């Protein structure tokens, strides 16, 4: 039973609380603390990373930097969860794979909602510092490419044509190109359930069986639905993103030299799991 015994300074006002919690020595409070909120989160370093390029400082540049840094933090978490979900599928832990994908879904909804915050910045406000960003571009987000590669949309040409990658980033992307994707892990799940997936026709029959006999293949079906939800939410983010870019800069080229909204629109039809989408036509 969880309990605290032999406490001192039972509450508080910042005083230390000491004792034992499930047999482990604990020491709560500022007086005896070895770790603080700020030191644990490394806030000194974190809050020093919003360095403005504009001079004099443009008011909305802090917002722009903060939003994109938060995106990268969420991308890191998404990669953490997707990698673990993939590994759970490969080891047969379908419940865990689905659980982690549900967490990713929630993060992906948050990523889309964050666009609303960015759109509180007007085109005029953005124009005050946009010229300072070139040739930097969201196109260069290595973590975003890792998410795409891991999800199933591997693109080796990205590594070859992007010259601004560090050696560490090249290694990371190459590793993602070589390791199993979420889709490849799902095929292992289907094979473990007794299905052949050696050809498109075999795969079509396997998915049709799973979809029409959900009582027997409930876990596999729910996992397929979780993958499709990930795909749908990623597509929703891309659609929301391109509209935001059009609202902000119209048809201007991107700061990294791309066609801007035109390039983003060319990515709207991307689907990680076309077999799961095609399945809908036969249900």
Short mmCIF file of C-alpha atoms in Angstrom, two decimals:
data_model
loop_
_atom_site.label_atom_id
_atom_site.label_comp_id
_atom_site.label_asym_id
_atom_site.label_seq_id
_atom_site.Cartn_x
_atom_site.Cartn_y
_atom_site.Cartn_z
CA UNK A 1 0.00 0.00 0.00
CA UNK A 2 1.32 3.41 -0.94
CA UNK A 3 1.94 5.61 2.06
CA UNK A 4 4.21 8.22 3.52
CA UNK A 5 5.49 7.59 7.04
CA UNK A 6 7.65 9.56 9.43
CA UNK A 7 6.88 12.80 7.65
CA UNK A 8 8.28 16.07 8.78
CA UNK A 9 6.72 19.41 7.97
CA UNK A 10 3.49 17.77 6.83
CA UNK A 11 2.51 20.67 4.74
CA UNK A 12 4.17 22.98 3.76
CA UNK A 13 4.46 26.40 2.44
CA UNK A 14 7.55 25.22 0.64
CA UNK A 15 9.01 23.34 3.60
CA UNK A 16 10.61 19.98 3.04
CA UNK A 17 8.55 16.79 3.44
CA UNK A 18 10.67 13.75 4.18
CA UNK A 19 9.91 10.11 4.80
CA UNK A 20 9.48 6.84 2.96
CA UNK A 21 7.18 6.18 0.01
CA UNK A 22 6.75 2.49 -0.75
CA UNK A 23 10.09 1.79 0.84
CA UNK A 24 11.94 4.52 -1.01
CA UNK A 25 13.48 7.50 0.75
CA UNK A 26 11.88 10.72 -0.48
CA UNK A 27 12.58 14.35 0.19
CA UNK A 28 9.97 16.78 -1.10
CA UNK A 29 10.19 20.53 -0.93
CA UNK A 30 12.52 23.34 -1.73
CA UNK A 31 14.72 22.99 1.35
CA UNK A 32 16.07 19.55 0.52
CA UNK A 33 15.43 19.46 -3.19
CA UNK A 34 18.16 18.15 -5.42
CA UNK A 35 16.05 18.94 -8.47
CA UNK A 36 13.86 21.92 -9.25
CA UNK A 37 11.13 22.43 -11.83
CA UNK A 38 13.39 24.67 -13.83
CA UNK A 39 16.47 22.47 -13.67
CA UNK A 40 14.51 19.32 -14.55
CA UNK A 41 13.04 20.97 -17.66
CA UNK A 42 16.29 22.86 -18.39
CA UNK A 43 14.27 26.03 -18.68
CA UNK A 44 17.33 28.25 -18.69
CA UNK A 45 18.46 26.64 -21.94
CA UNK A 46 14.97 26.18 -23.39
CA UNK A 47 13.84 29.77 -22.93
CA UNK A 48 17.09 31.09 -24.35
CA UNK A 49 16.51 29.45 -27.75
CA UNK A 50 14.12 32.04 -29.17
CA UNK A 51 16.68 34.24 -30.91
CA UNK A 52 15.18 36.86 -33.21
CA UNK A 53 16.85 37.67 -36.54
CA UNK A 54 14.98 40.92 -37.14
CA UNK A 55 16.57 44.24 -36.20
CA UNK A 56 14.81 46.16 -34.87
CA UNK A 57 12.91 43.18 -33.36
CA UNK A 58 9.62 42.43 -35.12
CA UNK A 59 6.94 41.80 -32.54
CA UNK A 60 5.55 38.61 -34.14
CA UNK A 61 8.89 36.91 -34.80
CA UNK A 62 8.85 35.50 -31.26
CA UNK A 63 5.47 33.89 -31.98
CA UNK A 64 6.75 32.45 -35.27
CA UNK A 65 9.83 30.93 -33.65
CA UNK A 66 7.94 29.60 -30.64
CA UNK A 67 5.28 27.87 -32.76
CA UNK A 68 7.86 26.14 -34.93
CA UNK A 69 10.01 25.09 -32.00
CA UNK A 70 6.92 23.62 -30.36
CA UNK A 71 6.19 21.78 -33.61
CA UNK A 72 9.65 20.23 -33.50
CA UNK A 73 9.16 19.16 -29.88
CA UNK A 74 5.89 17.48 -30.83
CA UNK A 75 7.57 15.88 -33.86
CA UNK A 76 10.14 14.41 -31.47
CA UNK A 77 7.36 12.93 -29.36
CA UNK A 78 5.50 11.61 -32.42
CA UNK A 79 8.66 9.86 -33.60
CA UNK A 80 9.11 8.38 -30.14
CA UNK A 81 5.57 7.00 -30.15
CA UNK A 82 5.49 5.83 -33.77
CA UNK A 83 8.80 4.00 -33.38
CA UNK A 84 7.54 2.27 -30.24
CA UNK A 85 4.23 1.42 -31.96
CA UNK A 86 6.08 -0.09 -34.89
CA UNK A 87 8.25 -2.15 -32.55
CA UNK A 88 5.18 -3.28 -30.60
CA UNK A 89 3.60 -4.56 -33.82
CA UNK A 90 6.77 -6.45 -34.69
CA UNK A 91 6.73 -8.11 -31.27
CA UNK A 92 3.01 -8.95 -31.40
CA UNK A 93 1.87 -6.44 -28.75
CA UNK A 94 -1.09 -5.14 -30.72
CA UNK A 95 -2.79 -3.49 -27.75
CA UNK A 96 0.33 -1.41 -27.07
CA UNK A 97 0.75 -0.47 -30.72
CA UNK A 98 -2.84 0.77 -30.86
CA UNK A 99 -2.53 2.61 -27.54
CA UNK A 100 0.54 4.52 -28.74
CA UNK A 101 -1.09 5.38 -32.06
CA UNK A 102 -4.07 6.86 -30.19
CA UNK A 103 -1.62 9.14 -28.39
CA UNK A 104 -0.16 10.16 -31.75
CA UNK A 105 -3.68 10.98 -32.99
CA UNK A 106 -4.16 13.40 -30.09
CA UNK A 107 -0.83 15.09 -30.78
CA UNK A 108 -1.65 15.38 -34.48
CA UNK A 109 -4.92 17.15 -33.68
CA UNK A 110 -2.92 19.54 -31.51
CA UNK A 111 -0.50 20.19 -34.38
CA UNK A 112 -3.39 21.20 -36.62
CA UNK A 113 -4.94 23.41 -33.94
CA UNK A 114 -1.67 25.27 -33.49
CA UNK A 115 -2.14 26.75 -36.95
CA UNK A 116 -4.92 28.86 -35.44
CA UNK A 117 -2.37 30.54 -33.19
CA UNK A 118 -0.02 31.21 -36.08
CA UNK A 119 -2.86 32.79 -38.05
CA UNK A 120 -3.24 35.50 -35.42
CA UNK A 121 -0.22 36.93 -37.23
CA UNK A 122 -1.22 39.00 -40.26
CA UNK A 123 0.59 38.94 -43.62
CA UNK A 124 1.85 42.45 -42.83
CA UNK A 125 3.25 41.28 -39.49
CA UNK A 126 4.97 38.31 -41.16
CA UNK A 127 6.36 40.59 -43.85
CA UNK A 128 8.31 42.54 -41.24
CA UNK A 129 10.77 39.67 -40.78
CA UNK A 130 10.11 37.06 -43.51
CA UNK A 131 13.00 38.33 -45.65
CA UNK A 132 15.32 37.39 -42.78
CA UNK A 133 14.40 33.69 -43.00
CA UNK A 134 15.84 32.88 -46.44
CA UNK A 135 17.02 30.24 -47.26
CA UNK A 136 15.55 28.52 -44.19
CA UNK A 137 12.28 26.66 -44.82
CA UNK A 138 9.95 24.21 -43.14
CA UNK A 139 10.79 21.95 -46.07
CA UNK A 140 14.08 21.36 -44.23
CA UNK A 141 12.50 19.84 -41.10
CA UNK A 142 14.39 16.57 -40.71
CA UNK A 143 12.04 15.26 -38.03
CA UNK A 144 9.02 15.81 -40.26
CA UNK A 145 10.74 13.78 -42.99
CA UNK A 146 11.52 11.09 -40.44
CA UNK A 147 7.81 10.90 -39.58
CA UNK A 148 6.94 10.51 -43.26
CA UNK A 149 9.61 7.86 -43.82
CA UNK A 150 8.57 5.90 -40.73
CA UNK A 151 4.90 6.16 -41.67
CA UNK A 152 5.61 4.60 -45.06
CA UNK A 153 6.32 7.49 -47.46
CA UNK A 154 10.04 6.93 -47.94
CA UNK A 155 11.71 9.38 -50.30
CA UNK A 156 15.47 8.74 -50.78
CA UNK A 157 15.68 11.70 -53.16
CA UNK A 158 15.12 14.09 -50.24
CA UNK A 159 18.42 13.04 -48.68
CA UNK A 160 20.23 13.45 -52.01
CA UNK A 161 18.81 16.81 -53.07
CA UNK A 162 18.93 18.62 -49.74
CA UNK A 163 22.46 19.93 -49.29
CA UNK A 164 21.98 21.60 -45.92
CA UNK A 165 21.87 18.37 -43.92
CA UNK A 166 24.42 17.79 -41.19
CA UNK A 167 26.16 14.41 -41.06
CA UNK A 168 24.04 13.44 -38.06
CA UNK A 169 20.84 14.34 -39.94
CA UNK A 170 21.94 12.32 -42.96
CA UNK A 171 22.56 9.31 -40.72
CA UNK A 172 19.15 9.69 -39.07
CA UNK A 173 17.32 9.88 -42.38
CA UNK A 174 19.28 7.01 -43.88
CA UNK A 175 18.44 4.89 -40.85
CA UNK A 176 14.74 5.67 -41.33
CA UNK A 177 15.02 4.68 -44.98
CA UNK A 178 16.53 1.33 -44.04
CA UNK A 179 14.37 0.35 -41.05
CA UNK A 180 10.84 -1.12 -41.21
CA UNK A 181 7.93 1.26 -41.63
CA UNK A 182 4.66 1.12 -39.73
CA UNK A 183 3.05 -0.47 -42.79
CA UNK A 184 5.72 -3.15 -43.01
CA UNK A 185 5.16 -3.89 -39.34
CA UNK A 186 1.41 -4.19 -39.97
CA UNK A 187 2.10 -6.73 -42.73
CA UNK A 188 4.00 -8.77 -40.12
CA UNK A 189 0.87 -8.60 -37.95
CA UNK A 190 -1.24 -9.93 -40.82
CA UNK A 191 1.22 -12.75 -41.46
CA UNK A 192 1.19 -13.66 -37.76
CA UNK A 193 -2.61 -13.90 -38.01
CA UNK A 194 -2.22 -16.50 -40.76
CA UNK A 195 -2.61 -14.37 -43.88
CA UNK A 196 -0.48 -14.31 -46.99
CA UNK A 197 0.59 -10.82 -48.04
CA UNK A 198 2.98 -11.73 -50.85
CA UNK A 199 0.98 -9.97 -53.56
CA UNK A 200 -1.51 -7.12 -53.81
CA UNK A 201 -4.31 -9.64 -54.36
CA UNK A 202 -3.30 -11.64 -51.28
CA UNK A 203 -3.22 -8.43 -49.28
CA UNK A 204 -6.62 -7.35 -50.59
CA UNK A 205 -8.14 -10.68 -49.52
CA UNK A 206 -6.48 -10.50 -46.11
CA UNK A 207 -7.80 -7.01 -45.42
CA UNK A 208 -11.25 -7.97 -46.69
CA UNK A 209 -11.34 -10.94 -44.31
CA UNK A 210 -10.19 -8.86 -41.35
CA UNK A 211 -12.82 -6.22 -42.13
CA UNK A 212 -15.69 -8.66 -42.53
CA UNK A 213 -14.83 -10.88 -39.54
CA UNK A 214 -14.13 -8.33 -36.86
CA UNK A 215 -15.16 -10.73 -34.11
CA UNK A 216 -12.20 -12.98 -34.87
CA UNK A 217 -9.76 -10.28 -35.95
CA UNK A 218 -10.81 -7.45 -33.66
CA UNK A 219 -7.32 -6.39 -32.58
CA UNK A 220 -5.99 -6.45 -36.14
CA UNK A 221 -8.95 -4.44 -37.43
CA UNK A 222 -8.62 -1.83 -34.68
CA UNK A 223 -4.93 -1.50 -35.46
CA UNK A 224 -5.70 -0.99 -39.14
CA UNK A 225 -8.18 1.72 -38.15
CA UNK A 226 -5.56 3.38 -35.93
CA UNK A 227 -3.12 3.48 -38.85
CA UNK A 228 -5.77 4.95 -41.11
CA UNK A 229 -6.56 7.59 -38.47
CA UNK A 230 -2.88 8.55 -38.39
CA UNK A 231 -2.95 8.84 -42.17
CA UNK A 232 -6.13 10.94 -42.15
CA UNK A 233 -4.87 13.32 -39.47
CA UNK A 234 -1.57 13.79 -41.31
CA UNK A 235 -3.56 14.64 -44.46
CA UNK A 236 -5.71 17.07 -42.47
CA UNK A 237 -2.61 18.84 -41.18
CA UNK A 238 -1.19 19.17 -44.70
CA UNK A 239 -4.49 20.63 -45.94
CA UNK A 240 -4.70 23.09 -43.04
CA UNK A 241 -1.08 24.06 -43.51
CA UNK A 242 -1.39 24.90 -47.21
CA UNK A 243 -4.42 27.12 -46.62
CA UNK A 244 -2.54 28.94 -43.88
CA UNK A 245 0.43 29.50 -46.21
CA UNK A 246 -1.87 30.83 -48.95
CA UNK A 247 -3.50 33.17 -46.45
CA UNK A 248 -0.09 34.38 -45.26
CA UNK A 249 1.95 34.75 -48.48
CA UNK A 250 -0.43 34.00 -51.36
CA UNK A 251 1.42 32.59 -54.37
CA UNK A 252 4.88 33.88 -53.39
CA UNK A 253 7.76 31.37 -53.51
CA UNK A 254 8.83 29.74 -50.25
CA UNK A 255 11.83 31.14 -48.41
CA UNK A 256 13.74 27.93 -49.15
CA UNK A 257 13.26 28.32 -52.90
CA UNK A 258 10.25 26.02 -53.32
CA UNK A 259 7.07 27.12 -55.05
CA UNK A 260 5.51 27.72 -51.65
CA UNK A 261 1.81 26.88 -51.55
CA UNK A 262 2.13 25.22 -54.96
CA UNK A 263 4.57 22.64 -53.59
CA UNK A 264 2.40 22.06 -50.52
CA UNK A 265 -0.67 21.51 -52.70
CA UNK A 266 1.24 18.87 -54.66
CA UNK A 267 1.53 16.90 -51.41
CA UNK A 268 -2.18 16.92 -50.56
CA UNK A 269 -2.91 13.59 -52.26
CA UNK A 270 -0.20 11.76 -50.32
CA UNK A 271 -1.56 8.73 -48.46
CA UNK A 272 0.58 6.48 -46.29
CA UNK A 273 -1.71 3.46 -46.54
CA UNK A 274 -3.53 3.36 -49.91
CA UNK A 275 -4.52 -0.29 -49.39
CA UNK A 276 -6.58 0.68 -46.34
CA UNK A 277 -8.26 3.46 -48.30
CA UNK A 278 -9.01 1.19 -51.27
CA UNK A 279 -10.56 -1.30 -48.87
CA UNK A 280 -13.41 1.16 -48.26
CA UNK A 281 -14.62 0.73 -51.82
CA UNK A 282 -15.32 -2.96 -51.28
CA UNK A 283 -17.02 -2.81 -47.87
#
